[in-house]
PDB file of C-alpha atoms in Angstrom:
ATOM      1  CA  MET A 862      23.861  33.589 -36.829  1.00 56.00           C
ATOM      2  CA  ASN A 863      24.003  36.693 -34.475  1.00 55.00           C
ATOM      3  CA  THR A 864      23.322  36.989 -31.243  1.00 61.00           C
ATOM      4  CA  LYS A 865      19.762  38.269 -31.631  1.00 54.00           C
ATOM      5  CA  SER A 866      18.871  35.333 -33.647  1.00 59.00           C
ATOM      6  CA  ARG A 867      20.499  32.529 -31.476  1.00 56.00           C
ATOM      7  CA  LEU A 868      18.815  34.086 -28.545  1.00 51.00           C
ATOM      8  CA  LEU A 869      15.256  34.159 -30.267  1.00 51.00           C
ATOM      9  CA  PHE A 870      16.144  30.027 -31.973  1.00 52.00           C
ATOM     10  CA  LEU A 871      17.429  29.378 -28.251  1.00 53.00           C
ATOM     11  CA  SER A 872      14.026  30.632 -26.787  1.00 61.00           C
ATOM     12  CA  ILE A 873      11.995  28.697 -28.715  1.00 59.00           C
ATOM     13  CA  LEU A 874      13.760  25.489 -28.491  1.00 52.00           C
ATOM     14  CA  PHE A 875      13.057  25.900 -24.910  1.00 56.00           C
ATOM     15  CA  SER A 876       9.422  26.140 -25.494  1.00 56.00           C
ATOM     16  CA  VAL A 877       8.724  23.322 -27.597  1.00 52.00           C
ATOM     17  CA  LEU A 878      10.699  21.111 -25.081  1.00 53.00           C
ATOM     18  CA  SER A 879       8.802  22.742 -22.444  1.00 55.00           C
ATOM     19  CA  ILE A 880       5.486  21.986 -24.049  1.00 56.00           C
ATOM     20  CA  ASN A 881       6.527  18.572 -25.246  1.00 57.00           C
ATOM     21  CA  GLY A 882       7.560  18.115 -21.294  1.00 55.00           C
ATOM     22  CA  ILE A 883       3.845  18.756 -20.110  1.00 54.00           C
ATOM     23  CA  ILE A 884       2.024  16.997 -22.451  1.00 53.00           C
ATOM     24  CA  ALA A 885       4.391  13.611 -21.232  1.00 48.00           C
ATOM     25  CA  GLN A 886       3.877  14.534 -18.397  1.00 54.00           C
ATOM     26  CA  GLU A 887      -0.052  14.916 -18.747  1.00 50.00           C
ATOM     27  CA  ASP A 888      -0.012  11.357 -20.904  1.00 47.00           C
ATOM     28  CA  GLU A 889       1.932   9.741 -17.646  1.00 52.00           C
ATOM     29  CA  GLU A 890      -0.558  10.528 -15.348  1.00 48.00           C
ATOM     30  CA  GLN A 891      -3.459  10.022 -17.624  1.00 48.00           C
ATOM     31  CA  SER A 892      -1.994   6.098 -18.108  1.00 52.00           C
ATOM     32  CA  SER A 893      -1.678   5.900 -14.898  1.00 55.00           C
ATOM     33  CA  GLU A 894      -5.171   6.639 -14.078  1.00 59.00           C
ATOM     34  CA  ASP A 895      -6.540   4.691 -16.653  1.00 60.00           C
ATOM     35  CA  GLU A 896      -4.519   1.770 -14.961  1.00 61.00           C
ATOM     36  CA  LYS A 897      -6.174   2.808 -11.931  1.00 63.00           C
ATOM     37  CA  GLU A 898      -9.406   2.125 -13.243  1.00 68.00           C
ATOM     38  CA  PHE A 899      -8.485  -1.213 -15.495  1.00 66.00           C
ATOM     39  CA  GLN A 900      -7.242  -2.622 -11.970  1.00 69.00           C
ATOM     40  CA  LYS A 901     -10.746  -1.790 -10.602  1.00 77.00           C
ATOM     41  CA  LEU A 902     -12.168  -3.677 -13.228  1.00 84.00           C
ATOM     42  CA  ASP A 903     -10.513  -6.465 -12.967  1.00 84.00           C
ATOM     43  CA  PHE A 904     -11.579  -6.596  -9.243  1.00 89.00           C
ATOM     44  CA  TYR A 905     -14.944  -6.692 -10.468  1.00 89.00           C
ATOM     45  CA  ASN A 906     -14.250  -9.290 -13.277  1.00 89.00           C
ATOM     46  CA  PHE A 907     -12.974 -11.628 -10.630  1.00 91.00           C
ATOM     47  CA  ARG A 908     -14.735 -10.563  -7.717  1.00 94.00           C
ATOM     48  CA  GLY A 909     -17.457  -8.381  -6.641  1.00 92.00           C
ATOM     49  CA  THR A 910     -18.895  -6.115  -4.201  1.00 93.00           C
ATOM     50  CA  ASN A 911     -20.770  -8.569  -1.945  1.00 96.00           C
ATOM     51  CA  THR A 912     -19.413 -12.024  -0.315  1.00 97.00           C
ATOM     52  CA  ILE A 913     -20.668 -15.018   0.642  1.00 97.00           C
ATOM     53  CA  ASP A 914     -18.208 -16.683   3.595  1.00 98.00           C
ATOM     54  CA  LEU A 915     -18.554 -19.925   4.237  1.00 98.00           C
ATOM     55  CA  GLY A 916     -15.857 -22.040   6.247  1.00 97.00           C
ATOM     56  CA  ILE A 917     -14.678 -24.875   8.561  1.00 97.00           C
ATOM     57  CA  GLY A 918     -11.598 -26.442  10.350  1.00 97.00           C
ATOM     58  CA  GLY A 919     -10.609 -26.468  14.262  1.00 96.00           C
ATOM     59  CA  SER A 920     -10.641 -24.847  17.257  1.00 94.00           C
ATOM     60  CA  THR A 921      -8.352 -24.531  20.558  1.00 90.00           C
ATOM     61  CA  LEU A 922      -7.915 -23.084  23.921  1.00 86.00           C
ATOM     62  CA  PHE A 923      -4.289 -21.110  24.297  1.00 80.00           C
ATOM     63  CA  GLY A 924      -2.932 -20.669  27.886  1.00 71.00           C
ATOM     64  CA  ASP A 925      -2.247 -23.699  31.201  1.00 68.00           C
ATOM     65  CA  TYR A 926      -4.315 -26.209  29.868  1.00 69.00           C
ATOM     66  CA  GLU A 927      -3.893 -29.522  30.076  1.00 70.00           C
ATOM     67  CA  ASP A 928      -5.259 -32.071  27.738  1.00 75.00           C
ATOM     68  CA  THR A 929      -6.656 -29.538  25.157  1.00 80.00           C
ATOM     69  CA  SER A 930      -7.243 -30.623  22.012  1.00 84.00           C
ATOM     70  CA  PHE A 931      -9.025 -29.255  18.417  1.00 88.00           C
ATOM     71  CA  GLY A 932     -12.351 -28.883  18.706  1.00 91.00           C
ATOM     72  CA  PHE A 933     -14.719 -28.375  15.378  1.00 94.00           C
ATOM     73  CA  TYR A 934     -15.631 -25.184  13.971  1.00 97.00           C
ATOM     74  CA  TYR A 935     -17.368 -23.521  11.367  1.00 97.00           C
ATOM     75  CA  ARG A 936     -19.012 -19.879   9.971  1.00 97.00           C
ATOM     76  CA  ALA A 937     -21.028 -18.379   7.614  1.00 98.00           C
ATOM     77  CA  GLY A 938     -21.423 -14.719   6.950  1.00 98.00           C
ATOM     78  CA  TYR A 939     -21.209 -11.582   4.653  1.00 98.00           C
ATOM     79  CA  LYS A 940     -18.977  -9.102   3.469  1.00 97.00           C
ATOM     80  CA  ARG A 941     -19.521  -5.900   2.220  1.00 96.00           C
ATOM     81  CA  ALA A 942     -16.911  -4.144  -0.012  1.00 95.00           C
ATOM     82  CA  LEU A 943     -15.963  -0.531   1.128  1.00 94.00           C
ATOM     83  CA  SER A 944     -13.334  -0.549  -1.974  1.00 91.00           C
ATOM     84  CA  PRO A 945     -11.463  -3.514  -4.338  1.00 92.00           C
ATOM     85  CA  PHE A 946      -9.293  -3.441  -0.756  1.00 94.00           C
ATOM     86  CA  PHE A 947     -11.490  -2.842   1.984  1.00 96.00           C
ATOM     87  CA  PHE A 948     -14.366  -5.513   3.119  1.00 97.00           C
ATOM     88  CA  VAL A 949     -16.622  -5.175   6.012  1.00 98.00           C
ATOM     89  CA  GLY A 950     -18.084  -8.093   7.377  1.00 97.00           C
ATOM     90  CA  LEU A 951     -20.832 -10.311   9.931  1.00 97.00           C
ATOM     91  CA  THR A 952     -20.041 -13.161  10.850  1.00 98.00           C
ATOM     92  CA  ALA A 953     -22.004 -16.348  12.841  1.00 97.00           C
ATOM     93  CA  ASN A 954     -19.288 -18.998  14.210  1.00 97.00           C
ATOM     94  CA  GLY A 955     -20.243 -22.440  16.392  1.00 95.00           C
ATOM     95  CA  TYR A 956     -17.170 -23.939  17.594  1.00 94.00           C
ATOM     96  CA  ASN A 957     -15.999 -26.535  20.738  1.00 90.00           C
ATOM     97  CA  LEU A 958     -13.037 -25.792  23.206  1.00 86.00           C
ATOM     98  CA  SER A 959     -11.678 -29.079  24.537  1.00 82.00           C
ATOM     99  CA  TYR A 960     -10.002 -29.552  27.633  1.00 78.00           C
ATOM    100  CA  ASN A 961      -9.549 -32.238  30.605  1.00 77.00           C
ATOM    101  CA  ASP A 962     -12.951 -33.983  30.267  1.00 77.00           C
ATOM    102  CA  ILE A 963     -14.768 -30.678  29.660  1.00 77.00           C
ATOM    103  CA  ASP A 964     -16.130 -30.287  26.013  1.00 81.00           C
ATOM    104  CA  GLN A 965     -17.728 -26.797  25.507  1.00 83.00           C
ATOM    105  CA  SER A 966     -19.756 -25.573  22.163  1.00 87.00           C
ATOM    106  CA  LEU A 967     -20.074 -21.970  22.182  1.00 89.00           C
ATOM    107  CA  LEU A 968     -21.219 -19.419  19.698  1.00 92.00           C
ATOM    108  CA  SER A 969     -19.720 -15.936  18.541  1.00 94.00           C
ATOM    109  CA  VAL A 970     -21.185 -13.088  16.135  1.00 96.00           C
ATOM    110  CA  ASP A 971     -18.233 -10.985  14.827  1.00 97.00           C
ATOM    111  CA  PHE A 972     -17.785  -8.132  12.594  1.00 98.00           C
ATOM    112  CA  ASN A 973     -14.335  -7.803  11.220  1.00 98.00           C
ATOM    113  CA  LEU A 974     -12.986  -4.966   8.364  1.00 97.00           C
ATOM    114  CA  GLU A 975     -10.969  -6.895   6.314  1.00 98.00           C
ATOM    115  CA  TYR A 976      -7.892  -6.184   3.264  1.00 97.00           C
ATOM    116  CA  LEU A 977      -6.964  -7.618   0.489  1.00 97.00           C
ATOM    117  CA  PHE A 978      -3.483  -6.918  -0.094  1.00 96.00           C
ATOM    118  CA  MET A 979      -3.978  -7.753  -4.126  1.00 94.00           C
ATOM    119  CA  PRO A 980      -7.413  -7.506  -5.003  1.00 94.00           C
ATOM    120  CA  SER A 981      -7.056  -7.282  -8.681  1.00 91.00           C
ATOM    121  CA  GLU A 982      -5.550 -11.085  -8.959  1.00 92.00           C
ATOM    122  CA  MET A 983      -6.387 -14.189  -8.721  1.00 94.00           C
ATOM    123  CA  PHE A 984      -4.109 -14.709  -5.665  1.00 95.00           C
ATOM    124  CA  THR A 985      -3.701 -12.610  -2.507  1.00 96.00           C
ATOM    125  CA  PRO A 986      -3.025 -12.558   0.720  1.00 97.00           C
ATOM    126  CA  PHE A 987      -5.493 -10.698   3.024  1.00 97.00           C
ATOM    127  CA  ILE A 988      -5.818  -9.787   7.338  1.00 97.00           C
ATOM    128  CA  TYR A 989      -8.564  -8.703   8.941  1.00 97.00           C
ATOM    129  CA  GLY A 990      -9.658  -7.809  12.808  1.00 97.00           C
ATOM    130  CA  GLY A 991     -12.332  -6.329  14.619  1.00 96.00           C
ATOM    131  CA  ILE A 992     -14.632  -7.246  17.678  1.00 96.00           C
ATOM    132  CA  GLY A 993     -17.302 -10.345  18.505  1.00 95.00           C
ATOM    133  CA  MET A 994     -19.502 -11.465  21.076  1.00 92.00           C
ATOM    134  CA  ASN A 995     -18.950 -14.980  22.953  1.00 89.00           C
ATOM    135  CA  MET A 996     -22.030 -16.752  23.479  1.00 87.00           C
ATOM    136  CA  ASP A 997     -22.573 -20.174  25.547  1.00 81.00           C
ATOM    137  CA  SER A 998     -25.388 -21.947  24.090  1.00 69.00           C
ATOM    138  CA  GLU A 999     -26.132 -23.962  27.164  1.00 73.00           C
ATOM    139  CA  THR A1000     -25.943 -21.230  29.924  1.00 69.00           C
ATOM    140  CA  ASP A1001     -26.937 -18.424  27.812  1.00 72.00           C
ATOM    141  CA  VAL A1002     -24.445 -16.017  29.035  1.00 75.00           C
ATOM    142  CA  ASN A1003     -22.448 -13.682  26.825  1.00 81.00           C
ATOM    143  CA  ALA A1004     -19.026 -11.554  26.536  1.00 84.00           C
ATOM    144  CA  MET A1005     -17.154  -9.149  24.290  1.00 89.00           C
ATOM    145  CA  LYS A1006     -13.933 -10.334  22.748  1.00 91.00           C
ATOM    146  CA  ALA A1007     -11.904  -9.370  19.910  1.00 94.00           C
ATOM    147  CA  GLN A1008     -10.225 -11.324  17.279  1.00 96.00           C
ATOM    148  CA  VAL A1009      -7.278 -10.883  14.278  1.00 97.00           C
ATOM    149  CA  GLY A1010      -6.750 -13.119  11.335  1.00 97.00           C
ATOM    150  CA  PHE A1011      -4.844 -13.677   8.339  1.00 97.00           C
ATOM    151  CA  GLY A1012      -4.909 -15.901   5.263  1.00 97.00           C
ATOM    152  CA  PHE A1013      -4.534 -16.110   1.496  1.00 97.00           C
ATOM    153  CA  GLU A1014      -7.092 -16.544  -1.240  1.00 98.00           C
ATOM    154  CA  VAL A1015      -7.199 -18.633  -4.598  1.00 97.00           C
ATOM    155  CA  LEU A1016     -10.148 -18.035  -7.188  1.00 96.00           C
ATOM    156  CA  LEU A1017     -11.126 -21.339  -8.386  1.00 89.00           C
ATOM    157  CA  VAL A1018     -12.726 -19.708 -11.221  1.00 93.00           C
ATOM    158  CA  GLU A1019     -14.140 -16.099 -11.197  1.00 92.00           C
ATOM    159  CA  LYS A1020     -16.088 -15.143  -8.345  1.00 94.00           C
ATOM    160  CA  VAL A1021     -15.118 -17.844  -6.603  1.00 97.00           C
ATOM    161  CA  GLY A1022     -12.561 -18.037  -4.178  1.00 96.00           C
ATOM    162  CA  PHE A1023     -10.743 -21.258  -1.670  1.00 97.00           C
ATOM    163  CA  LYS A1024      -9.267 -19.211   1.220  1.00 97.00           C
ATOM    164  CA  PHE A1025      -7.257 -20.627   4.107  1.00 97.00           C
ATOM    165  CA  PHE A1026      -7.180 -18.419   7.824  1.00 97.00           C
ATOM    166  CA  TYR A1027      -6.046 -18.116  11.257  1.00 97.00           C
ATOM    167  CA  GLU A1028      -7.439 -16.290  14.052  1.00 97.00           C
ATOM    168  CA  TYR A1029      -6.783 -15.120  17.319  1.00 95.00           C
ATOM    169  CA  ASN A1030      -9.346 -14.375  19.677  1.00 94.00           C
ATOM    170  CA  TYR A1031      -8.778 -12.814  22.872  1.00 90.00           C
ATOM    171  CA  GLY A1032     -11.835 -12.377  26.008  1.00 85.00           C
ATOM    172  CA  PHE A1033     -12.559  -9.407  27.454  1.00 81.00           C
ATOM    173  CA  ASP A1034     -13.932 -10.307  30.837  1.00 67.00           C
ATOM    174  CA  ASP A1035     -13.413 -13.669  31.536  1.00 57.00           C
ATOM    175  CA  GLU A1036     -15.526 -13.145  35.513  1.00 49.00           C
ATOM    176  CA  ILE A1037     -18.500 -13.888  33.114  1.00 47.00           C
ATOM    177  CA  GLU A1038     -16.831 -17.409  32.774  1.00 54.00           C
ATOM    178  CA  ILE A1039     -17.913 -17.980  29.368  1.00 55.00           C
ATOM    179  CA  LEU A1040     -15.479 -20.751  29.225  1.00 59.00           C
ATOM    180  CA  ILE A1041     -14.967 -23.030  31.708  1.00 54.00           C
ATOM    181  CA  ALA A1042     -11.720 -22.244  32.374  1.00 53.00           C
ATOM    182  CA  ASP A1043      -8.827 -19.989  34.883  1.00 52.00           C
ATOM    183  CA  GLY A1044      -8.878 -16.718  36.244  1.00 55.00           C
ATOM    184  CA  ASP A1045      -7.181 -15.270  33.330  1.00 61.00           C
ATOM    185  CA  ASN A1046      -9.158 -13.789  30.109  1.00 64.00           C
ATOM    186  CA  ASP A1047      -9.916 -16.245  27.737  1.00 77.00           C
ATOM    187  CA  LYS A1048      -7.526 -17.278  24.569  1.00 86.00           C
ATOM    188  CA  PHE A1049      -8.350 -19.368  21.644  1.00 91.00           C
ATOM    189  CA  MET A1050      -7.556 -19.614  18.176  1.00 93.00           C
ATOM    190  CA  ARG A1051      -9.350 -20.618  15.448  1.00 96.00           C
ATOM    191  CA  LEU A1052      -8.181 -22.080  11.635  1.00 96.00           C
ATOM    192  CA  GLY A1053      -9.686 -23.260   8.803  1.00 97.00           C
ATOM    193  CA  ILE A1054     -10.816 -23.734   4.918  1.00 97.00           C
ATOM    194  CA  GLY A1055     -13.176 -21.331   3.519  1.00 97.00           C
ATOM    195  CA  VAL A1056     -15.341 -20.555   0.422  1.00 97.00           C
ATOM    196  CA  ASN A1057     -16.147 -17.221  -0.488  1.00 97.00           C
ATOM    197  CA  TYR A1058     -18.842 -16.434  -3.230  1.00 97.00           C
ATOM    198  CA  TYR A1059     -18.670 -13.073  -4.930  1.00 96.00           C
ATOM    199  CA  PHE A1060     -21.497 -11.192  -6.442  1.00 95.00           C
ATOM    200  CA  GLY A1061     -22.609  -7.902  -7.708  1.00 90.00           C
ATOM    201  CA  GLY A1062     -20.803  -5.021  -8.649  1.00 81.00           C
ATOM    202  CA  SER A1063     -21.903  -4.620 -12.173  1.00 76.00           C
ATOM    203  CA  ASN A1064     -22.988  -1.267 -12.258  1.00 73.00           C
ATOM    204  CA  GLN A1065     -19.541   0.180 -10.864  1.00 74.00           C
ATOM    205  CA  LYS A1066     -18.150  -1.749 -13.269  1.00 70.00           C
ATOM    206  CA  ASP A1067     -20.228  -0.097 -16.385  1.00 72.00           C
ATOM    207  CA  LYS A1068     -19.315   2.784 -14.700  1.00 75.00           C
ATOM    208  CA  ILE A1069     -15.572   2.560 -14.866  1.00 72.00           C
ATOM    209  CA  GLN A1070     -15.629   1.064 -18.631  1.00 69.00           C
ATOM    210  CA  LYS A1071     -17.907   4.061 -19.862  1.00 73.00           C
ATOM    211  CA  GLY A1072     -15.303   6.670 -18.433  1.00 66.00           C
ATOM    212  CA  VAL A1073     -11.888   5.089 -19.009  1.00 64.00           C
ATOM    213  CA  LYS A1074     -10.515   6.330 -22.326  1.00 56.00           C
ATOM    214  CA  THR A1075      -9.982   3.628 -24.550  1.00 54.00           C
ATOM    215  CA  ILE A1076      -8.725   2.746 -27.825  1.00 42.00           C
ATOM    216  CA  LYS A1077     -12.340   1.405 -29.128  1.00 47.00           C
ATOM    217  CA  ASN A1078     -13.728   4.744 -27.421  1.00 51.00           C
ATOM    218  CA  SER A1079     -11.260   7.440 -28.702  1.00 51.00           C
ATOM    219  CA  ASN A1080     -11.601   5.692 -32.252  1.00 48.00           C
ATOM    220  CA  PRO A1081     -14.628   4.625 -32.937  1.00 50.00           C
ATOM    221  CA  ILE A1082     -15.971   2.471 -36.204  1.00 47.00           C
ATOM    222  CA  ILE A1083     -18.440   4.490 -37.833  1.00 50.00           C
ATOM    223  CA  PRO A1084     -20.288   1.437 -39.847  1.00 50.00           C
ATOM    224  CA  ASP A1085     -20.763   1.970 -43.566  1.00 50.00           C
ATOM    225  CA  ASN A1086     -24.115   3.239 -44.890  1.00 45.00           C
TER     226      ASN A1086
END
């Protein structure tokens, strides 16, 4: 083989290898995109775009208080999915804070942004945070607060999740004395168990199923005439 023939052969070989590399890269990128779409499909199979959020548990004060004890806590709310990972939600909360001989019943309305770490799995940890409004049911006063929380959720069946959560709350204005407490801003915790009921998302699920290239879509079965 002379020099020209050798160079021509090497050029053709290099071109073939380059084309194969480009095709393989495109296939890998397409496979990655399809995998992401299938993960979204799992999210809509397991969960959904809307959530009814219910929970019960206990609440107690943080700080230099004597004879603090846990009071009863309950919550009910609604969450909406911005994506499989992010939810925004609004909850109404009732809880008791007890110390010394004082037992105070309080309400709060909280707005939260929540992040699910593994939304396409039956089990996922989650974190959330936001702002809220504390209200005293007896004195009819209110005060702003912030809250952060974390927990985990396990799906008992599709669309129904059991969860455990812990939440830290920080009051911004103690001068209003929404709690009968000291001169510091009020701090308290709430923790409990609850249930998330998911629904909705059928339209998004249909779009994903139509958009993902499956073997059935790429190789349709033509019935015999």
